Coordinates of C-alpha atoms in Angstrom, one line a residue:
X1 CA -26.0 -2.7 -2.2
X2 CA -26.6 -6.4 -1.2
X3 CA -24.2 -8.3 1.1
X4 CA -24.2 -11.3 3.3
X5 CA -23.5 -11.4 7.0
X6 CA -19.8 -10.7 7.8
X7 CA -17.9 -12.6 10.5
X8 CA -15.4 -11.0 12.9
X9 CA -15.8 -7.6 11.1
X10 CA -13.9 -9.1 8.1
X11 CA -15.2 -7.9 4.7
X12 CA -12.6 -9.9 2.8
X13 CA -11.4 -13.4 3.7
X14 CA -8.7 -15.0 1.5
X15 CA -7.7 -18.6 2.0
X16 CA -4.7 -20.3 0.3
X17 CA -5.1 -18.3 -2.9
X18 CA -2.8 -19.6 -5.6
X19 CA -2.2 -18.7 -9.2
X20 CA 0.1 -20.5 -11.6
X21 CA 1.1 -19.5 -15.2
X22 CA 2.4 -22.4 -17.2
X23 CA 4.0 -24.0 -14.2
X24 CA 5.3 -20.7 -12.7
X25 CA 3.8 -19.9 -9.4
X26 CA 3.0 -16.1 -9.3
X27 CA 0.9 -16.3 -6.0
X28 CA 1.7 -19.1 -3.6
X29 CA -1.1 -20.0 -1.1
X30 CA -1.7 -16.5 0.4
X31 CA -4.2 -16.2 3.2
X32 CA -5.3 -13.0 5.0
X33 CA -8.4 -10.9 5.8
X34 CA -9.4 -7.3 5.6
X35 CA -11.4 -5.6 8.3
X36 CA -14.1 -3.0 7.5
X37 CA -12.8 0.5 7.5
X38 CA -9.1 -0.2 7.5
X39 CA -6.4 0.6 5.0
X40 CA -4.7 -2.7 4.2
X41 CA -1.4 -2.7 2.5
X42 CA 0.4 -5.1 0.2
X43 CA 4.1 -4.2 0.3
X44 CA 6.7 -5.9 -1.9
X45 CA 9.0 -5.5 -4.9
X46 CA 8.0 -5.5 -8.5
X47 CA 7.0 -9.0 -9.5
X48 CA 6.2 -10.2 -6.0
X49 CA 2.6 -11.1 -6.8
X50 CA 0.7 -8.1 -5.6
X51 CA -1.2 -7.3 -8.8
X52 CA -1.9 -10.9 -9.5
X53 CA -3.5 -11.2 -6.1
X54 CA -5.7 -8.2 -6.7
X55 CA -6.7 -9.5 -10.1
X56 CA -7.9 -12.7 -8.6
X57 CA -9.9 -11.0 -5.8
X58 CA -11.4 -8.6 -8.3
X59 CA -12.5 -11.5 -10.6
X60 CA -10.2 -10.5 -13.5
X61 CA -8.4 -13.8 -13.4
X62 CA -9.4 -17.1 -11.8
X63 CA -7.2 -18.7 -9.1
X64 CA -5.5 -22.0 -9.8
X65 CA -6.5 -23.1 -6.3
X66 CA -7.7 -21.6 -3.0
X67 CA -10.5 -19.0 -2.7
X68 CA -11.7 -15.7 -1.3
X69 CA -15.0 -14.2 -0.2
X70 CA -15.9 -10.6 -0.3
X71 CA -18.9 -9.7 1.9
X72 CA -19.6 -13.4 1.7
X73 CA -19.6 -13.6 -2.1
X74 CA -17.4 -16.2 -3.7
X75 CA -14.9 -14.6 -6.1
X76 CA -15.2 -17.5 -8.5
X77 CA -18.9 -18.5 -8.3
X78 CA -20.4 -15.0 -7.7
X79 CA -18.3 -12.7 -9.8
X80 CA -21.0 -10.2 -10.6
X81 CA -21.9 -9.7 -7.0
X82 CA -18.2 -9.3 -6.0
X83 CA -17.8 -6.6 -8.8
X84 CA -20.7 -4.7 -7.5
X85 CA -18.9 -4.3 -4.1
X86 CA -15.6 -3.1 -5.4
X87 CA -13.9 -0.1 -7.0
X88 CA -10.6 -0.6 -8.8
X89 CA -7.8 1.8 -9.7
X90 CA -5.5 0.0 -12.1
X91 CA -1.7 0.2 -12.0
X92 CA -1.7 1.2 -15.7
X93 CA -3.8 4.3 -17.0
X94 CA -7.2 3.3 -18.3
X95 CA -9.0 6.5 -19.0
X96 CA -10.3 7.6 -22.4
X97 CA -8.3 10.8 -23.0
X98 CA -10.5 11.8 -25.9
X99 CA -13.4 12.3 -23.5
X100 CA -13.9 14.9 -20.7
X101 CA -13.8 13.9 -17.1
X102 CA -17.6 14.0 -16.9
X103 CA -17.9 11.8 -20.0
X104 CA -15.5 9.3 -18.6
X105 CA -17.4 9.1 -15.3
X106 CA -20.8 9.0 -17.1
X107 CA -19.7 6.0 -19.2
X108 CA -18.4 4.2 -16.1
X109 CA -21.6 5.0 -14.2
X110 CA -23.7 3.3 -16.9
X111 CA -21.4 0.2 -16.8
X112 CA -22.2 -0.1 -13.1
X113 CA -25.9 0.6 -13.5
X114 CA -25.9 3.8 -11.5
X115 CA -29.5 5.1 -11.9
X116 CA -29.7 7.7 -14.6
X117 CA -31.4 10.3 -12.4
X118 CA -28.5 10.2 -9.9
X119 CA -25.5 10.1 -12.3
X120 CA -24.8 13.8 -12.6
X121 CA -25.0 14.2 -8.8
X122 CA -22.7 11.3 -8.2
X123 CA -20.2 12.6 -10.8
X124 CA -20.2 16.0 -9.2
X125 CA -19.7 14.5 -5.7
X126 CA -16.7 12.3 -6.6
X127 CA -15.1 15.1 -8.7
X128 CA -15.3 17.4 -5.7
X129 CA -13.7 14.7 -3.5
X130 CA -10.6 14.8 -5.7
X131 CA -10.7 18.5 -6.4
X132 CA -11.4 18.2 -10.1
X133 CA -14.9 19.6 -10.3
X134 CA -13.7 22.9 -11.9
X135 CA -12.0 20.9 -14.7
X136 CA -14.9 18.5 -15.2
X137 CA -15.5 19.5 -18.8
X138 CA -11.9 19.5 -19.9
X139 CA -10.6 16.7 -22.2
X140 CA -8.5 14.2 -20.1
X141 CA -5.7 14.5 -22.6
X142 CA -5.1 18.0 -21.2
X143 CA -4.8 16.7 -17.6
X144 CA -1.5 16.3 -15.8
X145 CA -0.4 12.8 -14.6
X146 CA -1.5 13.6 -11.1
X147 CA -4.9 14.8 -12.3
X148 CA -5.5 11.7 -14.3
X149 CA -4.7 9.5 -11.2
X150 CA -7.2 11.5 -9.2
X151 CA -9.8 11.1 -11.9
X152 CA -9.2 7.4 -11.9
X153 CA -9.8 7.3 -8.1
X154 CA -13.0 9.3 -8.6
X155 CA -14.1 6.8 -11.3
X156 CA -13.4 3.9 -8.9
X157 CA -15.7 5.6 -6.3
X158 CA -18.6 6.4 -8.7
X159 CA -20.8 3.5 -7.6
X160 CA -19.9 3.9 -3.9
X161 CA -18.0 0.7 -3.5
X162 CA -17.5 -1.0 -0.2
X163 CA -13.9 -1.8 -0.9
X164 CA -11.5 0.3 -3.1
X165 CA -8.5 -1.4 -4.6
X166 CA -5.5 0.9 -5.4
X167 CA -2.9 -1.0 -7.4
X168 CA 0.3 1.1 -7.2
X169 CA -1.8 4.3 -7.5
X170 CA 1.2 6.7 -7.6
X171 CA 3.6 4.8 -9.8
X172 CA 5.4 7.1 -12.2
X173 CA 4.4 10.3 -10.5
X174 CA 6.8 12.8 -9.0
X175 CA 7.2 13.0 -5.2
X176 CA 5.1 16.2 -4.8
X177 CA 2.2 14.8 -6.9
X178 CA 2.4 11.5 -5.0
X179 CA 2.1 13.3 -1.7
X180 CA -1.0 15.1 -3.0
X181 CA -2.6 11.9 -4.1
X182 CA -2.1 10.4 -0.7
X183 CA -3.6 13.5 0.9
X184 CA -6.8 12.7 -1.0
X185 CA -6.7 9.0 -0.2
X186 CA -6.3 9.7 3.6
X187 CA -9.3 12.1 3.3
X188 CA -11.4 9.4 1.6
X189 CA -10.8 7.0 4.5
X190 CA -11.8 9.5 7.1
X191 CA -14.7 11.3 5.4
X192 CA -16.2 8.5 3.3
X193 CA -15.6 5.6 5.8
X194 CA -14.2 3.5 2.9
X195 CA -12.1 0.4 3.2
X196 CA -9.0 0.5 1.1
X197 CA -6.7 -2.3 -0.3
X198 CA -3.4 -0.8 -1.4
X199 CA -0.5 -2.3 -3.2
X200 CA 2.8 -0.4 -3.3
X201 CA 6.6 -0.8 -3.3
X202 CA 7.1 2.7 -1.8
X203 CA 8.0 2.3 1.8
X204 CA 6.7 5.8 2.8
X205 CA 3.3 5.1 1.3
X206 CA 2.8 1.9 3.3
X207 CA 3.1 3.9 6.6
X208 CA -0.5 5.1 6.3
X209 CA -1.8 1.5 6.4
X210 CA -3.5 0.1 9.5
X211 CA -1.9 -3.3 8.7
X212 CA 0.6 -4.4 6.1
X213 CA 1.2 -7.8 4.4
X214 CA 4.8 -8.1 3.1
X215 CA 4.9 -10.3 0.1
X216 CA 7.9 -11.7 -1.8
X217 CA 8.0 -14.3 -4.5
X218 CA 4.3 -14.9 -4.3
X219 CA 4.3 -15.6 -0.5
X220 CA 3.2 -13.5 2.4
X221 CA 6.2 -13.5 4.8
X222 CA 4.8 -11.1 7.4
X223 CA 1.5 -9.4 8.3
X224 CA 1.0 -6.9 11.1
X225 CA 0.7 -3.2 11.9
X226 CA 3.6 -1.0 10.7
X227 CA 4.8 -0.5 14.3
X228 CA 4.8 -4.2 15.1
X229 CA 6.5 -5.1 11.9
X230 CA 9.3 -2.6 12.7
X231 CA 9.9 -4.2 16.0
X232 CA 10.8 -7.4 14.1
X233 CA 13.8 -5.5 12.7
X234 CA 15.4 -5.3 16.1
X235 CA 17.1 -2.3 17.7
X236 CA 17.4 1.4 17.0
X237 CA 20.8 2.7 16.1
X238 CA 22.3 5.6 18.0
X239 CA 25.3 7.7 16.9
X240 CA 27.0 9.9 19.5
X241 CA 30.1 12.2 19.7
X242 CA 31.3 13.8 22.9
X243 CA 34.2 15.8 24.3
X244 CA 35.5 12.6 25.9
X245 CA 34.5 9.5 24.0
X246 CA 36.7 7.2 26.2
X247 CA 34.8 8.2 29.3
X248 CA 31.5 7.9 27.4
X249 CA 32.3 4.3 26.5
X250 CA 33.0 3.4 30.1
X251 CA 29.8 5.1 31.2
X252 CA 27.7 3.1 28.6
X253 CA 29.4 -0.2 29.7
X254 CA 29.0 0.4 33.5
X255 CA 25.4 1.8 33.4
X256 CA 23.8 0.1 30.4
X257 CA 25.9 -2.9 29.8
X258 CA 26.7 -1.7 26.3
X259 CA 30.2 -2.7 25.0
X260 CA 31.7 -0.6 22.2
X261 CA 35.0 -1.0 20.3
X262 CA 36.4 2.5 20.0
X263 CA 38.8 4.0 17.5
X264 CA 40.2 7.4 18.4
X265 CA 38.4 10.2 16.6
X266 CA 35.4 8.2 15.5
X267 CA 31.8 8.7 16.6
X268 CA 30.4 6.1 18.9
X269 CA 27.7 3.9 17.5
X270 CA 25.6 1.4 19.4
X271 CA 22.1 -0.1 19.5
X272 CA 19.2 0.1 22.0
X273 CA 15.8 -1.4 21.9
X274 CA 13.9 1.9 22.1
X275 CA 15.9 5.1 21.3
X276 CA 12.9 7.4 22.2
X277 CA 12.9 6.2 25.9
X278 CA 16.7 5.7 26.1
X279 CA 18.0 9.1 24.9
X280 CA 16.4 11.5 27.5
X281 CA 17.8 9.6 30.5
X282 CA 21.1 9.0 28.8
X283 CA 21.7 12.7 28.1
X284 CA 20.5 13.7 31.6
X285 CA 23.0 11.4 33.4
X286 CA 25.9 11.4 31.0
X287 CA 29.1 12.6 32.8
X288 CA 30.6 14.1 29.6
X289 CA 29.4 16.9 27.2
X290 CA 27.5 15.5 24.2
X291 CA 28.5 17.2 21.0
X292 CA 26.0 15.5 18.8
X293 CA 23.5 12.6 19.0
X294 CA 21.2 11.0 16.4
X295 CA 19.0 8.0 16.3
X296 CA 17.9 5.8 13.4
X297 CA 14.7 4.0 14.0
X298 CA 14.0 0.6 12.4
X299 CA 12.2 0.9 9.1
X300 CA 10.0 -1.4 7.0
X301 CA 13.0 -1.8 4.7
X302 CA 14.9 -3.2 7.6
X303 CA 12.1 -5.7 8.2
X304 CA 12.2 -6.7 4.5
X305 CA 15.9 -7.0 4.6
X306 CA 15.8 -9.2 7.7
X307 CA 13.1 -11.5 6.2
X308 CA 14.5 -11.8 2.6
X309 CA 18.1 -10.7 2.7
X310 CA 17.2 -8.0 0.1
X311 CA 16.8 -4.3 0.3
X312 CA 13.3 -3.3 -0.9
X313 CA 14.4 0.1 -2.0
X314 CA 16.8 -1.4 -4.5
X315 CA 14.9 -4.5 -5.3
X316 CA 14.0 -4.4 -9.0
X317 CA 12.2 -7.1 -10.9
X318 CA 14.6 -10.0 -11.6
X319 CA 14.5 -12.0 -14.9
X320 CA 12.2 -14.5 -13.2
X321 CA 10.0 -11.7 -11.9
X322 CA 9.7 -10.1 -15.3
X323 CA 8.8 -13.4 -16.8
X324 CA 6.1 -13.8 -14.1
X325 CA 4.8 -10.4 -15.0
X326 CA 4.6 -11.2 -18.7
X327 CA 2.8 -14.4 -18.0
X328 CA 0.4 -12.7 -15.6
X329 CA -0.6 -10.2 -18.3
X330 CA -1.2 -12.9 -20.9
X331 CA -3.2 -14.9 -18.3
X332 CA -5.4 -11.8 -17.7
X333 CA -6.1 -11.5 -21.5
X334 CA -7.1 -15.2 -21.6
X335 CA -9.1 -14.9 -18.3

């Protein structure tokens, strides 16, 4: 598969990418890069601009301004070469359920000009990757939701892409099936050495990413590793109860400069920078008996809340977001 020389190990470079629909800005000047072999995550609520960004990079719609290059190929001027480098698993189901798994993969192979003499071998390989080889001759209509998503991942891999796009790959699936899908994706990264671009609004899914871009209202508001992003949220929260909370409060103030307002009968709550390093020494030197202690580490939701004032878990698409989504789909049909 042809490619041009990469710089700084980046296989995708995005610069000021923007997309407007009838005056509404769905993606607002985003810039980032993806390194070879990493899992790069786009984390944000519904309507934030995640799918629109992927659609531009994958050449499904044209940017209003800005640009991106994948393996040195321009997403506007060299669309065919870009498409040869990528695999794409859409957010919405796109399989033909009147065909078998093998027939779906064979059809997709022909679209990507996979040599006829290698199609059967390729189909078998990708079906084994997602544990569907024994069901290869079953009609897709008889598959469960999780099996269909795994087949879509297999289809995205049939031409051995350099970069696999997964747009909300587990949306609508139950937690157990979602976990299984992610087991397969993690295996793909380690065994196939594939680069993955993931969009999600599930916080737990984004934890597998090497780096995460948090996007809201079309703008990237933070980009770093999961651990570094969590540091932005501030301190860890510790909850303690003891057989003498009054003495415990004095101990915390005298030894750790932690001031706590205490109401009789309540647990003591306070914050520290790193609970993992704080707790062992605290318990060892504490002059009173600890009855219970728990720590809450900062989460990506805390980061999102700090940056936007919104809780990502409860952030549904607003009226504006739903309008953006509808315009995005109409724009895709026109593009």
